[in-house]
Every structure is written in structure tokens, then in C-alpha cells.
Short mmCIF file of C-alpha atoms in Angstrom, two decimals:
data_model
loop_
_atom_site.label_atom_id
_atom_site.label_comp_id
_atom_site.label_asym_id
_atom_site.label_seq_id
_atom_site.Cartn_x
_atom_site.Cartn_y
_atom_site.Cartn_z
CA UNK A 1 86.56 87.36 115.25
CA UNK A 2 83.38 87.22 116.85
CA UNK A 3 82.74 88.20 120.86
CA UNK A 4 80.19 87.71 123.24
CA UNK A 5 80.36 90.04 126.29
CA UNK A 6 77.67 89.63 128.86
CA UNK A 7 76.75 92.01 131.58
CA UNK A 8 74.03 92.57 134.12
CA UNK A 9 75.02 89.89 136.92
CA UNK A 10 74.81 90.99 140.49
CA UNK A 11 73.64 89.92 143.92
CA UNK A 12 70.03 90.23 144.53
CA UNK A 13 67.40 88.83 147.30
CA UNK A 14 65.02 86.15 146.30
CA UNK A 15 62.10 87.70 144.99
CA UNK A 16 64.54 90.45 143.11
CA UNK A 17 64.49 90.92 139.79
CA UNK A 18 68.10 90.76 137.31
CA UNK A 19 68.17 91.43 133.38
CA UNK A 20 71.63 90.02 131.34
CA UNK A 21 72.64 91.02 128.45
CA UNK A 22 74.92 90.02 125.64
CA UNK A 23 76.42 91.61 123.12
CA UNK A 24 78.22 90.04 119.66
CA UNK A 25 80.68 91.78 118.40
CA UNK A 26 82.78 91.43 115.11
CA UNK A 27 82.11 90.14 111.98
CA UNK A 28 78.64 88.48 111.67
CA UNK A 29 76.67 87.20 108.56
CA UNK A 30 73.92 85.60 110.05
CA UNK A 31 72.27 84.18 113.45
CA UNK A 32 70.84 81.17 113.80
CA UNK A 33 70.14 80.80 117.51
CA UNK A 34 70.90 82.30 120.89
CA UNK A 35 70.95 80.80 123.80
CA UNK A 36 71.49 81.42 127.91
CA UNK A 37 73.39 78.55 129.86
CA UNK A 38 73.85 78.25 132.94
CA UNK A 39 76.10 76.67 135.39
CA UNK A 40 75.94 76.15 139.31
CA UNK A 41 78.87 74.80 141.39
CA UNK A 42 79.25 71.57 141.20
CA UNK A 43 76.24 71.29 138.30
CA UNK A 44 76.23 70.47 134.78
CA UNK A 45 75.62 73.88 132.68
CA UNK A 46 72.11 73.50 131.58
CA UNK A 47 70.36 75.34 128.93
CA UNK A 48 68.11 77.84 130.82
CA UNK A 49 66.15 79.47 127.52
CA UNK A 50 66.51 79.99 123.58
CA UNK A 51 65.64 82.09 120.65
CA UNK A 52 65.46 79.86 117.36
CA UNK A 53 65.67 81.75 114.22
CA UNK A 54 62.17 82.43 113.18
CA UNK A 55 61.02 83.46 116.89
CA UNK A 56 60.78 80.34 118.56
CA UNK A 57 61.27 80.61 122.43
CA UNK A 58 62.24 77.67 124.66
CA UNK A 59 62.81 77.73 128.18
CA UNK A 60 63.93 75.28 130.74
CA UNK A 61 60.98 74.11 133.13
CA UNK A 62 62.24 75.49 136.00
CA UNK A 63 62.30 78.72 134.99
CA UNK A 64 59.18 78.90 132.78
CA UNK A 65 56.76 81.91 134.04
CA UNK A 66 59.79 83.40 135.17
CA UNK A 67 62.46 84.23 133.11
CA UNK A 68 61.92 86.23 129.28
CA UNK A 69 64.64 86.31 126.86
CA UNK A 70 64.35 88.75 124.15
CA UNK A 71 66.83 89.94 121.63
CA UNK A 72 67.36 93.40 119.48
CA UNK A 73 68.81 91.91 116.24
CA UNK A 74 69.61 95.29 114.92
CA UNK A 75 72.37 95.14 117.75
CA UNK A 76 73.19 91.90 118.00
CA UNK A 77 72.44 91.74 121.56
CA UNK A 78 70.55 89.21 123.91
CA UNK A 79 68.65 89.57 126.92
CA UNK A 80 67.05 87.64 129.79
CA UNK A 81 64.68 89.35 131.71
CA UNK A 82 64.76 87.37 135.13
CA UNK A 83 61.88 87.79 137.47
CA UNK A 84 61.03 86.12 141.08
CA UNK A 85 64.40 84.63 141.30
CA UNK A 86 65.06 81.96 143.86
CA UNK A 87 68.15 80.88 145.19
CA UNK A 88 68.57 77.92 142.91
CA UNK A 89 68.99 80.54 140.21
CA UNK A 90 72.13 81.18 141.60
CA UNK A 91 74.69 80.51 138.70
CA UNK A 92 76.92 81.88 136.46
CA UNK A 93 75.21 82.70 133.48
CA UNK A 94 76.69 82.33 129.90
CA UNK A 95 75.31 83.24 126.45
CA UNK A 96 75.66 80.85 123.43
CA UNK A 97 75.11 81.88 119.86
CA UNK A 98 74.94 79.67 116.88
CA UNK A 99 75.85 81.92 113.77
CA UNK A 100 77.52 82.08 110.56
CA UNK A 101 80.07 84.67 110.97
CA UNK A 102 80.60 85.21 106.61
CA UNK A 103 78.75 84.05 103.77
CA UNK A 104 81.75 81.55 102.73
CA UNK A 105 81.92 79.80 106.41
CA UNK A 106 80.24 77.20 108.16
CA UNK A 107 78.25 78.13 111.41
CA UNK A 108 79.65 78.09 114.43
CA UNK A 109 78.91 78.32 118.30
CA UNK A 110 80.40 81.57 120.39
CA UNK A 111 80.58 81.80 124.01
CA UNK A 112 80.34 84.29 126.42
CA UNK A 113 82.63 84.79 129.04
CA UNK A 114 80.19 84.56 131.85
CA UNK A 115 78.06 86.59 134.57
CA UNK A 116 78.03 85.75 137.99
CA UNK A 117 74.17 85.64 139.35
CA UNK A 118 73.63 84.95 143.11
CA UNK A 119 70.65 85.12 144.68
CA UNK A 120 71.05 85.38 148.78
CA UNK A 121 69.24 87.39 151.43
#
């Protein structure tokens, strides 16, 4: 069974600096994408920035110039480096990966449970 564990949430002034991180544990075969979400009160959860298989990077507008995600595939692991954050960053922040967990199985999408990111002087 696969698990995503993020970590690296906190309270920080605007201007601060957070990273996240994610971790996949378990069984995994291959990865096909990774994703952060993210999800105000009241909001939608909106896609905030991607890693496609191959390298590809996507980010959301609002945080382009801002925000870096990166990943060490060798450990399975995720990160967003978030810079200059503003209060409308505030969120909880959830990682998504798209992955084949065997050879035999048909991808699927894993969730995270969640880190809490508030931004408030």
C-alpha cells in the first residue's frame, strides 16, 4: 500500500520562507507525476505546481517566481521550496502522485494527508 506523508507546514510572516516535503512509501513501480494541491477555506483545492515525468515543471500563475518544486527520485520524496509567501498562500497543502505501484497494475493517484501553511504577521 502506498503512503504519502507530508511535512514542513508551519506559521510564518509574509515575506518568510517554508519548504514541504513528501514522502511515498510502500510498494512503488513507477512515477508518473507529482503534484502539490492546495486548498484554502472555503476554496476549491487548486493545483499549485507539478513535476511530469521527463522533467516538465508547471506551476500555477500565482505562484510562478515564487514557489520551486523539486523531487529526489532515489527517495521518492517531493518538495516545494516556497519563497516570498503572502497571505493568500495560506492553505493546507497536499501532495498528489500519479504512479504505478507494480508492473501488473494500472496507475493510480495517492494523496497526502495534508500540511497546514498559514501565513500571518
Amino acid at each position: 500500500q502506498v503512503q504519502l506523508v507530508e511535512s514542513g507546514g508551519g506559521v510564518v510572516q509574509p515575506g518568510g520562507s517554508l519548504t514541504l516535503s513528501c514522502v511515498a512509501s510502500g510498494t512503488i513501480y513507477d512515477i508518473y507525476a507529482m503534484r502539490w494541491y492546495r486548498q484554502a477555506p472555503g476554496n476549491e483545492r487548486e493545483e499549485v505546481a507539478a513535476i511530469i515525468r521527463g522533467g516538465n515543471r508547471q506551476y500555477a500563475e500565482a505562484v510562478k517566481g515564487r514557489f520551486t518544486i523539486s523531487s529526489d527520485n532515489a527517495k521518492n520524496t517531493l518538495y516545494l521550496q516556497m519563497n516570498n509567501l503572502k497571505p493568500e498562500d495560506t492553505a493546507v497543502y497536499y501532495c498528489n502522485f500519479y504512479l504505478k505501484p507494480e508492473a501488473r497494475t494500472s496507475a493510480q493517484i495517492y494523496w497526502g494527508q495534508g500540511t497546514q501553511v498559514t501565513i500571518s504577521s
